[in-house]
PDB file of C-alpha atoms in Angstrom:
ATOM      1  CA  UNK A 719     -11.290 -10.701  50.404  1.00 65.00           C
ATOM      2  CA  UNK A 720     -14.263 -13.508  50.302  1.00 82.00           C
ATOM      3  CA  UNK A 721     -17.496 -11.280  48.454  1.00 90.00           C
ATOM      4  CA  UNK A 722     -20.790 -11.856  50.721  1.00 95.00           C
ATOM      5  CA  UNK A 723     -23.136 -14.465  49.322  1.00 97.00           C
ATOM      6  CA  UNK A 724     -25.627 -12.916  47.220  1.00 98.00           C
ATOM      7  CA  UNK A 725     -26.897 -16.038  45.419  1.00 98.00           C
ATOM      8  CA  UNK A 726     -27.946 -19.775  46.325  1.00 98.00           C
ATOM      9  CA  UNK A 727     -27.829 -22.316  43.757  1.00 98.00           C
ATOM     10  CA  UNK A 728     -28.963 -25.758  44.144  1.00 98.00           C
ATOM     11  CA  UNK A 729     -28.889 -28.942  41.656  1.00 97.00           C
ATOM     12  CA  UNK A 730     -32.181 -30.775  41.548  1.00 96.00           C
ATOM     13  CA  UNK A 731     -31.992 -34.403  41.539  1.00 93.00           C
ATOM     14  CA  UNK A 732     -30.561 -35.611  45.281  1.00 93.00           C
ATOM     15  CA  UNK A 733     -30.785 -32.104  46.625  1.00 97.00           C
ATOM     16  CA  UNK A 734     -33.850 -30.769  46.039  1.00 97.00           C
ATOM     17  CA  UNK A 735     -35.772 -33.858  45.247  1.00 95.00           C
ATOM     18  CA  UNK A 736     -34.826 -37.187  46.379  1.00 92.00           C
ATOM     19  CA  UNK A 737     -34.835 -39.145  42.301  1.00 88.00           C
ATOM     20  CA  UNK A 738     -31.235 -40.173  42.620  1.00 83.00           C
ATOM     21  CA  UNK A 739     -32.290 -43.321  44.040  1.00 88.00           C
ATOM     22  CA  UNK A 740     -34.583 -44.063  41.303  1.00 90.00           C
ATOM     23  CA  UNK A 741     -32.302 -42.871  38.308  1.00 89.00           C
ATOM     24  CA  UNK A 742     -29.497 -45.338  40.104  1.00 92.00           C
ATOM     25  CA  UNK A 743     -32.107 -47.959  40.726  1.00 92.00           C
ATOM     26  CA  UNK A 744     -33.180 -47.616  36.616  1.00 94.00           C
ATOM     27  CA  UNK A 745     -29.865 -47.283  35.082  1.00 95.00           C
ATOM     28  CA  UNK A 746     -28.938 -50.489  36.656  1.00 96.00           C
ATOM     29  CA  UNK A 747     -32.265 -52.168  35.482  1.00 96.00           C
ATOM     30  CA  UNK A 748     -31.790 -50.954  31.962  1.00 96.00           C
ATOM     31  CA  UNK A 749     -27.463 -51.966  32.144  1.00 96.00           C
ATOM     32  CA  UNK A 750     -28.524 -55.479  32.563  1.00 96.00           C
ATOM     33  CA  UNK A 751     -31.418 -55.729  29.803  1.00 96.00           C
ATOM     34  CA  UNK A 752     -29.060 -53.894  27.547  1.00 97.00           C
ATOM     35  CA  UNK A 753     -25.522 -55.490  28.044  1.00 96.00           C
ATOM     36  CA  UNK A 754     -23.833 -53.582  30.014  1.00 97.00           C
ATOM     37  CA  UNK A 755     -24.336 -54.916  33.971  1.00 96.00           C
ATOM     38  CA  UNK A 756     -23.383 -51.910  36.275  1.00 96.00           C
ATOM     39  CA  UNK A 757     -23.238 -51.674  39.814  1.00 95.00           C
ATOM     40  CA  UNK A 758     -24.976 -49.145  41.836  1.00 93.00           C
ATOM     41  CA  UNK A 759     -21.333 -47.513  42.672  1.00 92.00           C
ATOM     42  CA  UNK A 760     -20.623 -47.475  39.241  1.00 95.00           C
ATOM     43  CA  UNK A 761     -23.656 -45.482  38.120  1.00 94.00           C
ATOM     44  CA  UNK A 762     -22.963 -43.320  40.571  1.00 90.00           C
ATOM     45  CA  UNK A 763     -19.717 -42.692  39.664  1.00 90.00           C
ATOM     46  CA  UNK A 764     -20.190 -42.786  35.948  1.00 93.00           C
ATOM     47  CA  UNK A 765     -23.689 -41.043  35.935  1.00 93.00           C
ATOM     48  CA  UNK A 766     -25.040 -39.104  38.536  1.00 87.00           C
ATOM     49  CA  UNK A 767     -24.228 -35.301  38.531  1.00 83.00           C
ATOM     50  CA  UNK A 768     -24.223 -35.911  34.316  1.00 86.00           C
ATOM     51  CA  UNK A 769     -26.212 -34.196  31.723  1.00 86.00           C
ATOM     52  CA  UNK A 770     -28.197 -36.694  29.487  1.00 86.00           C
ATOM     53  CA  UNK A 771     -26.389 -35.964  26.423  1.00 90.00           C
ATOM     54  CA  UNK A 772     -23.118 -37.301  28.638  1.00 91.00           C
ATOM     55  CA  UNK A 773     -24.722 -39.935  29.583  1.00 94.00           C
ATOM     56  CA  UNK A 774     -25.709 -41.112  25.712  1.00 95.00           C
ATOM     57  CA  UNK A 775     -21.891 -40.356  25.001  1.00 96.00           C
ATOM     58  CA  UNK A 776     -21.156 -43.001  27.576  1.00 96.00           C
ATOM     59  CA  UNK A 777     -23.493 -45.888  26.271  1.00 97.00           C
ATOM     60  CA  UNK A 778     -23.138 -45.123  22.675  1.00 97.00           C
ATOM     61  CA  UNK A 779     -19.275 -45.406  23.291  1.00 97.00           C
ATOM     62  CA  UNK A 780     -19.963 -48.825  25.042  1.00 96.00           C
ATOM     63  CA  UNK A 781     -23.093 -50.359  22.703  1.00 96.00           C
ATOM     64  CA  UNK A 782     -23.527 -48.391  19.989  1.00 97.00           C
ATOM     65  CA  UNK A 783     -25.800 -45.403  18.966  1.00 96.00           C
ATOM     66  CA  UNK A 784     -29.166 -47.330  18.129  1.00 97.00           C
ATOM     67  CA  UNK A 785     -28.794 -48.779  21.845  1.00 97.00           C
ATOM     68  CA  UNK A 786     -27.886 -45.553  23.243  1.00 96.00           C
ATOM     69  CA  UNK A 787     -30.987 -44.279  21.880  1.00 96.00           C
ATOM     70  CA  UNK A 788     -32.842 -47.249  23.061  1.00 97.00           C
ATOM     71  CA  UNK A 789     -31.404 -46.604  26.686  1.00 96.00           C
ATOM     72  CA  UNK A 790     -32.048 -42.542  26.618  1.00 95.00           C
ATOM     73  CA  UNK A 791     -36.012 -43.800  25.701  1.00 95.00           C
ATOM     74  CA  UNK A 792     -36.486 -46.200  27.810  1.00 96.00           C
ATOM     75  CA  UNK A 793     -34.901 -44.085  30.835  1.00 93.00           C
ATOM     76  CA  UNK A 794     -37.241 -41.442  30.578  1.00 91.00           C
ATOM     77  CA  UNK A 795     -40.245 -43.659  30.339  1.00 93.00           C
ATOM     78  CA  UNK A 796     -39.101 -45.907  33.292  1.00 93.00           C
ATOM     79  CA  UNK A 797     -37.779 -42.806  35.413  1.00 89.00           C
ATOM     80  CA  UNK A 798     -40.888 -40.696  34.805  1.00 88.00           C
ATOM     81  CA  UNK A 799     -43.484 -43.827  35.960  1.00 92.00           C
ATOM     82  CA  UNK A 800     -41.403 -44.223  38.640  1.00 88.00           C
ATOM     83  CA  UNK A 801     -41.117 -40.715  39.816  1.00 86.00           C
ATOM     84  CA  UNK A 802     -45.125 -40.523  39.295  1.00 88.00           C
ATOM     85  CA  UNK A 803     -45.271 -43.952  42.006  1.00 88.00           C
ATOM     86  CA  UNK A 804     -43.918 -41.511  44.431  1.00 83.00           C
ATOM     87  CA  UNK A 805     -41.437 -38.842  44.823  1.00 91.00           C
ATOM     88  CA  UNK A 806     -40.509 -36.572  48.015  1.00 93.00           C
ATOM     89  CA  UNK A 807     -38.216 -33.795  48.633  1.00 96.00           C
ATOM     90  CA  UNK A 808     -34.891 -34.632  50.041  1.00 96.00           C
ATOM     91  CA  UNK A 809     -35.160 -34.968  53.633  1.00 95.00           C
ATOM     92  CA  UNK A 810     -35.194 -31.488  55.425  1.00 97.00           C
ATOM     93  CA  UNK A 811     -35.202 -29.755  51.970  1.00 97.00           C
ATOM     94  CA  UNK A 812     -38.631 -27.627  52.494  1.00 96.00           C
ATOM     95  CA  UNK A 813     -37.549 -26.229  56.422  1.00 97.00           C
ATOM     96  CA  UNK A 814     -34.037 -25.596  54.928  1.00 97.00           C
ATOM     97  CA  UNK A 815     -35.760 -23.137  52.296  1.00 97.00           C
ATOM     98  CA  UNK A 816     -37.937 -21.736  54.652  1.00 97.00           C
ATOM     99  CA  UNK A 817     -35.072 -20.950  56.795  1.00 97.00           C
ATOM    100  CA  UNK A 818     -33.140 -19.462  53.912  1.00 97.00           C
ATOM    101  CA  UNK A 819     -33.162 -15.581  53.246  1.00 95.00           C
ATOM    102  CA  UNK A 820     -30.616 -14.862  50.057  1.00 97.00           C
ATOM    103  CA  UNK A 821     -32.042 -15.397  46.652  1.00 98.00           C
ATOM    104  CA  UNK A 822     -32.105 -19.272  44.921  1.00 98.00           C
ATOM    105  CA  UNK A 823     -32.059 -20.378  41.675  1.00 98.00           C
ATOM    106  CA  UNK A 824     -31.953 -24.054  40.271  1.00 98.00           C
ATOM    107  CA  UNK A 825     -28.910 -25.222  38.027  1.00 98.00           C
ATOM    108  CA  UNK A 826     -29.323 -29.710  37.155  1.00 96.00           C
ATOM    109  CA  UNK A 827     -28.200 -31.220  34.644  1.00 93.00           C
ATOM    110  CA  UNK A 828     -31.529 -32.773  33.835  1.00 90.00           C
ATOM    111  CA  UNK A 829     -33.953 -30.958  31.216  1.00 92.00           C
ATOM    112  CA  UNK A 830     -36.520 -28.279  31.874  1.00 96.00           C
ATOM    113  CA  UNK A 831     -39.065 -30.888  31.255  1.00 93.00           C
ATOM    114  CA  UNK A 832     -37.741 -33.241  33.612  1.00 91.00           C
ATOM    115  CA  UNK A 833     -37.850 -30.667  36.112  1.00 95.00           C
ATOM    116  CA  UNK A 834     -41.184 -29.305  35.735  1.00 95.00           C
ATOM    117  CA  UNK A 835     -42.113 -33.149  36.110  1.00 92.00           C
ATOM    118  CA  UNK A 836     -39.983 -33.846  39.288  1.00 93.00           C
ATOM    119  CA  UNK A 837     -39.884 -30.573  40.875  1.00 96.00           C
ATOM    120  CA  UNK A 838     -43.836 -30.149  40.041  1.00 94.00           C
ATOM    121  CA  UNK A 839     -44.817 -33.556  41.268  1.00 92.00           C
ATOM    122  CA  UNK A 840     -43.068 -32.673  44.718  1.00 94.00           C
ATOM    123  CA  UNK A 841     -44.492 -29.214  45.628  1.00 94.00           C
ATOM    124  CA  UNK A 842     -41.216 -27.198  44.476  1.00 96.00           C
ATOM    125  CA  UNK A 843     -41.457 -25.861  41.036  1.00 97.00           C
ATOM    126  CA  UNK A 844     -43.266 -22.443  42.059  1.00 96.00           C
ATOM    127  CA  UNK A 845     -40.335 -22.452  44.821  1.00 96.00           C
ATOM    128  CA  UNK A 846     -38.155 -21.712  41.884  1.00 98.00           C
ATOM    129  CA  UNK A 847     -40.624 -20.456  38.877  1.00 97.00           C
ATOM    130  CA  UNK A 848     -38.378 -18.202  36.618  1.00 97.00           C
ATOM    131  CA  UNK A 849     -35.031 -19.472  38.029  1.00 98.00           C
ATOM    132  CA  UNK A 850     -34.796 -22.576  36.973  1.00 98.00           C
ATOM    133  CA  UNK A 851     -31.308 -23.473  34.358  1.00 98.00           C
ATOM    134  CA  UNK A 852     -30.641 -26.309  32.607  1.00 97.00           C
ATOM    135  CA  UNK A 853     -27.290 -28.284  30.991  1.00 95.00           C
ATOM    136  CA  UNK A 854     -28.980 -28.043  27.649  1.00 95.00           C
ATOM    137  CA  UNK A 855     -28.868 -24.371  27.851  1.00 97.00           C
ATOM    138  CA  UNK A 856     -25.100 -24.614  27.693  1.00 97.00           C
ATOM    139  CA  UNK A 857     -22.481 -25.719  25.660  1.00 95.00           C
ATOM    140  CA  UNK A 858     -20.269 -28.361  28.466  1.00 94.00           C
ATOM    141  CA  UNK A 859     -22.211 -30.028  31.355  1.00 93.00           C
ATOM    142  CA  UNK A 860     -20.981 -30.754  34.925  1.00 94.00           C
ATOM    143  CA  UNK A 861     -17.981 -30.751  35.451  1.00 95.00           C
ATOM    144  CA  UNK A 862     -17.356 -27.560  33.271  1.00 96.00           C
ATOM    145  CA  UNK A 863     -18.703 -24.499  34.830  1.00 98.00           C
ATOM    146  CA  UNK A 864     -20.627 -23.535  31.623  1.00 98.00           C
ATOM    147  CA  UNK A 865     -23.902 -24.397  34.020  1.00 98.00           C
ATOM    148  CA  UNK A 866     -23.147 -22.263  37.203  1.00 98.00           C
ATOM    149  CA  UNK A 867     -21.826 -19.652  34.935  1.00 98.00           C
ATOM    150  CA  UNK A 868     -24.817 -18.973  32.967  1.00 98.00           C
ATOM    151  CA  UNK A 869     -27.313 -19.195  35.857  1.00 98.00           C
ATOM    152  CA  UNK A 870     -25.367 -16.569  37.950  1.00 98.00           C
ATOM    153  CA  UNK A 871     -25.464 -14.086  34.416  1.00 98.00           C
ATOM    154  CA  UNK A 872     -29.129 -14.989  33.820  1.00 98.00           C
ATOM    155  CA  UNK A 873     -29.221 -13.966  38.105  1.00 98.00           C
ATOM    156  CA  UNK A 874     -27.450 -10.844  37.844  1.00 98.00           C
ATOM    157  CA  UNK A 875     -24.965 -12.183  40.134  1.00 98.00           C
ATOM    158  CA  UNK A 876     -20.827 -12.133  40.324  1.00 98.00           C
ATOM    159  CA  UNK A 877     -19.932 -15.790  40.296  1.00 98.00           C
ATOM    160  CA  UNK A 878     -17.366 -14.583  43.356  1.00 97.00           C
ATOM    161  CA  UNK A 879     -20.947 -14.116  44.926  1.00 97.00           C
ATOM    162  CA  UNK A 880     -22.562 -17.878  44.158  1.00 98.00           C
ATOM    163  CA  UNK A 881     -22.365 -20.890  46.591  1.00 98.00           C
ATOM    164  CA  UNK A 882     -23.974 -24.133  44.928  1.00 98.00           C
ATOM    165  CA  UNK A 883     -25.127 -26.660  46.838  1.00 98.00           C
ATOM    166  CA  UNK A 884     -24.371 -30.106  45.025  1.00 97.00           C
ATOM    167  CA  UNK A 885     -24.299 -34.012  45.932  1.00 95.00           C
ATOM    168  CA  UNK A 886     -22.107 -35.210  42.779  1.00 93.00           C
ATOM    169  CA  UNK A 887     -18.382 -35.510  42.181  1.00 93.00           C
ATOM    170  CA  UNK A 888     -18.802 -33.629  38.497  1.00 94.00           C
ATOM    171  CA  UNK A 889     -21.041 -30.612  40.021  1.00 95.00           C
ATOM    172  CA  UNK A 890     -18.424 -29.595  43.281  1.00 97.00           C
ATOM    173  CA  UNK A 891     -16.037 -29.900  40.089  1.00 96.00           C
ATOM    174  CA  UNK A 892     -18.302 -27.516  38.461  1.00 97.00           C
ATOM    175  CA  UNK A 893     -18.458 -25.114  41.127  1.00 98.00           C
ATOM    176  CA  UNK A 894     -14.784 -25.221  41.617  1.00 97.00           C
ATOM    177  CA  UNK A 895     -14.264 -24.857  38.618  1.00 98.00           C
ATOM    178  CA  UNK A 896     -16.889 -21.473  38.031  1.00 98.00           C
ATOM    179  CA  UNK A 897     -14.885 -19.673  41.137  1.00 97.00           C
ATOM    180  CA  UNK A 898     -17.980 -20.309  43.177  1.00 98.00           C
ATOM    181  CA  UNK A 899     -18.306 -21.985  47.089  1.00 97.00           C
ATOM    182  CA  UNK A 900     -20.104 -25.359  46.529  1.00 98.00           C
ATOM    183  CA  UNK A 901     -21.445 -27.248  49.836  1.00 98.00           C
ATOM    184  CA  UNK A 902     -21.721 -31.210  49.068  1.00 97.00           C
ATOM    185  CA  UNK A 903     -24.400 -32.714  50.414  1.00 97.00           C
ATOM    186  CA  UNK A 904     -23.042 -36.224  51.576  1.00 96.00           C
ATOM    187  CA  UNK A 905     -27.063 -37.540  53.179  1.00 94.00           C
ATOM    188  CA  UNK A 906     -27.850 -39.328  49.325  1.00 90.00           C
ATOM    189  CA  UNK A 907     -25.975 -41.772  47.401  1.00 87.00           C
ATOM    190  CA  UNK A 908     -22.442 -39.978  46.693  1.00 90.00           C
ATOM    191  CA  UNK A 909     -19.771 -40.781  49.382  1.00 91.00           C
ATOM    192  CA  UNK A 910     -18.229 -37.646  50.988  1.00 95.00           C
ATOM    193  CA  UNK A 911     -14.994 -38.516  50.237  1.00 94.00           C
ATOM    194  CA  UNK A 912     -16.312 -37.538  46.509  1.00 92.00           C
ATOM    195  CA  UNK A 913     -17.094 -34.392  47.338  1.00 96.00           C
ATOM    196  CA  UNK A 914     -14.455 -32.870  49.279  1.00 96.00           C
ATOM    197  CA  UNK A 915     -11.779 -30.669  47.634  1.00 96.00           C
ATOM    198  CA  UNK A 916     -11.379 -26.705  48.023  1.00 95.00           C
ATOM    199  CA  UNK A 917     -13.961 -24.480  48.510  1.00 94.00           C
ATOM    200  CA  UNK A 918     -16.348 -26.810  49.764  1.00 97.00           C
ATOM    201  CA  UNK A 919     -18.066 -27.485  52.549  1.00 97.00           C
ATOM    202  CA  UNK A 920     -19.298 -30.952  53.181  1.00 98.00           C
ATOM    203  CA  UNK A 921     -22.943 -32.022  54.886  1.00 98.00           C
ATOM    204  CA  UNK A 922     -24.944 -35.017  55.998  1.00 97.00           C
ATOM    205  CA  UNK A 923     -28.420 -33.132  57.012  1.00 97.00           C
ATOM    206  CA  UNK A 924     -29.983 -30.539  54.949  1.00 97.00           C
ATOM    207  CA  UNK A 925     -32.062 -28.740  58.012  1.00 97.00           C
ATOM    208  CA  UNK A 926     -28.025 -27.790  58.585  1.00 97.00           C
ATOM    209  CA  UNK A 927     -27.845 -25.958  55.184  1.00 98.00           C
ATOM    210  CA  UNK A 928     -28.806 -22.416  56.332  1.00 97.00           C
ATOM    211  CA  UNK A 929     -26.767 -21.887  59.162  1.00 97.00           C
ATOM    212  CA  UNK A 930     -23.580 -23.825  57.314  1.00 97.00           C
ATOM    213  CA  UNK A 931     -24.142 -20.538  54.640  1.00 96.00           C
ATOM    214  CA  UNK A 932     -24.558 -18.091  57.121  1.00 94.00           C
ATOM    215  CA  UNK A 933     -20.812 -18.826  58.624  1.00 90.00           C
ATOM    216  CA  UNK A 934     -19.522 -18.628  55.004  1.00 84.00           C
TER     217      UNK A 934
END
């Protein structure tokens, strides 16, 4: 028997706020300064949905620690002046929260200071003030389901009761993974075809969110 929803929990970057687009636009800037050219796809695929310290594994692997280090500095610098040029919610983000009555909670892979930064500079952090989990509370990022798992403990919630809403490969993994419904938002960079799999329920507009819930 499928337990009623009791808990939503959303990723930040490219659901709540719309940085994917800048991180992908950055990571390709910094692959060609650095030596490694990447493709838009390919960040996607290799980074988005990844916790920085996954993302370091990845470069350090490919160029070495000192310019894995360089890349993880120069990242946050670029990603934060870029975020501060402008930065929006995803599109039909705020009416989908309105419209939402069940308890939220974030879970991203980014740090807490990255959120405060993004989430703040948009008009969501006090949205989520208090429920807000991140990968480098946990041992294993996306795709393990160390993430989900701890934010529906820290929420009080049985992970049977937990739908995440997610627009990466690694975090519908994730979900899968923690026993929880994930719903894959398709409207950013991440092709639907990425997202699909059991358990989830894949989107294009985020207005569409609420109702999508109420019919699971």
């Amino acid at each position: 028997m499928i337990k009623p929803i009791e808990l939503v929990i959303f990723d930040c970057d490219g659901v709540l706020v719309d940085s994917e687009r800048i991180a992908v636009r950055v990571q390709v800037a910094l692959g060609a300064e650095l030596g490694w050219p990447l493709t838009e796809s390919e960040v996607v695929g290799r980074f988005i949905g990844r916790s920085h310290a996954a993302i370091h594994e990845q470069v350090a692997a490919r160029l070495g620690a000192d310019t894995a280090a360089l890349w993880s500095e120069r990242f946050e610098r670029l990603h934060r002046e870029a975020v501060d040029k402008g930065l929006a919610p995803v599109d039909g983000l705020p009416e989908a929260l309105d419209a939402l009555t069940l308890p939220t909670c974030v879970a991203s892979s980014g740090s807490h200071d990255k959120m405060r930064h993004t989430l703040g500079s948009t008009g969501l952090y006090e949205r989520f003030a208090g429920r807000i989990y991140s990968a480098t509370e946990v041992p294993r990022g996306k795709p393990a389901p160390d993430l989900f798992l701890h934010a529906a403990r820290q929420m009080g919630v049985d992970p049977a009761a937990c739908v995440v809403v997610e627009d990466s490969g690694p975090g519908v993994r994730a979900a899968r993974a923690a026993g929880m419904r994930a719903f894959g938002y398709a409207g950013g960079l991440t092709p639907a075809e990425l997202l699909e799999g059991p358990d989830t329920t894949v989107f294009h507009d985020m207005r569409k969110l609420p109702a999508l819930i109420a019919e699971r």
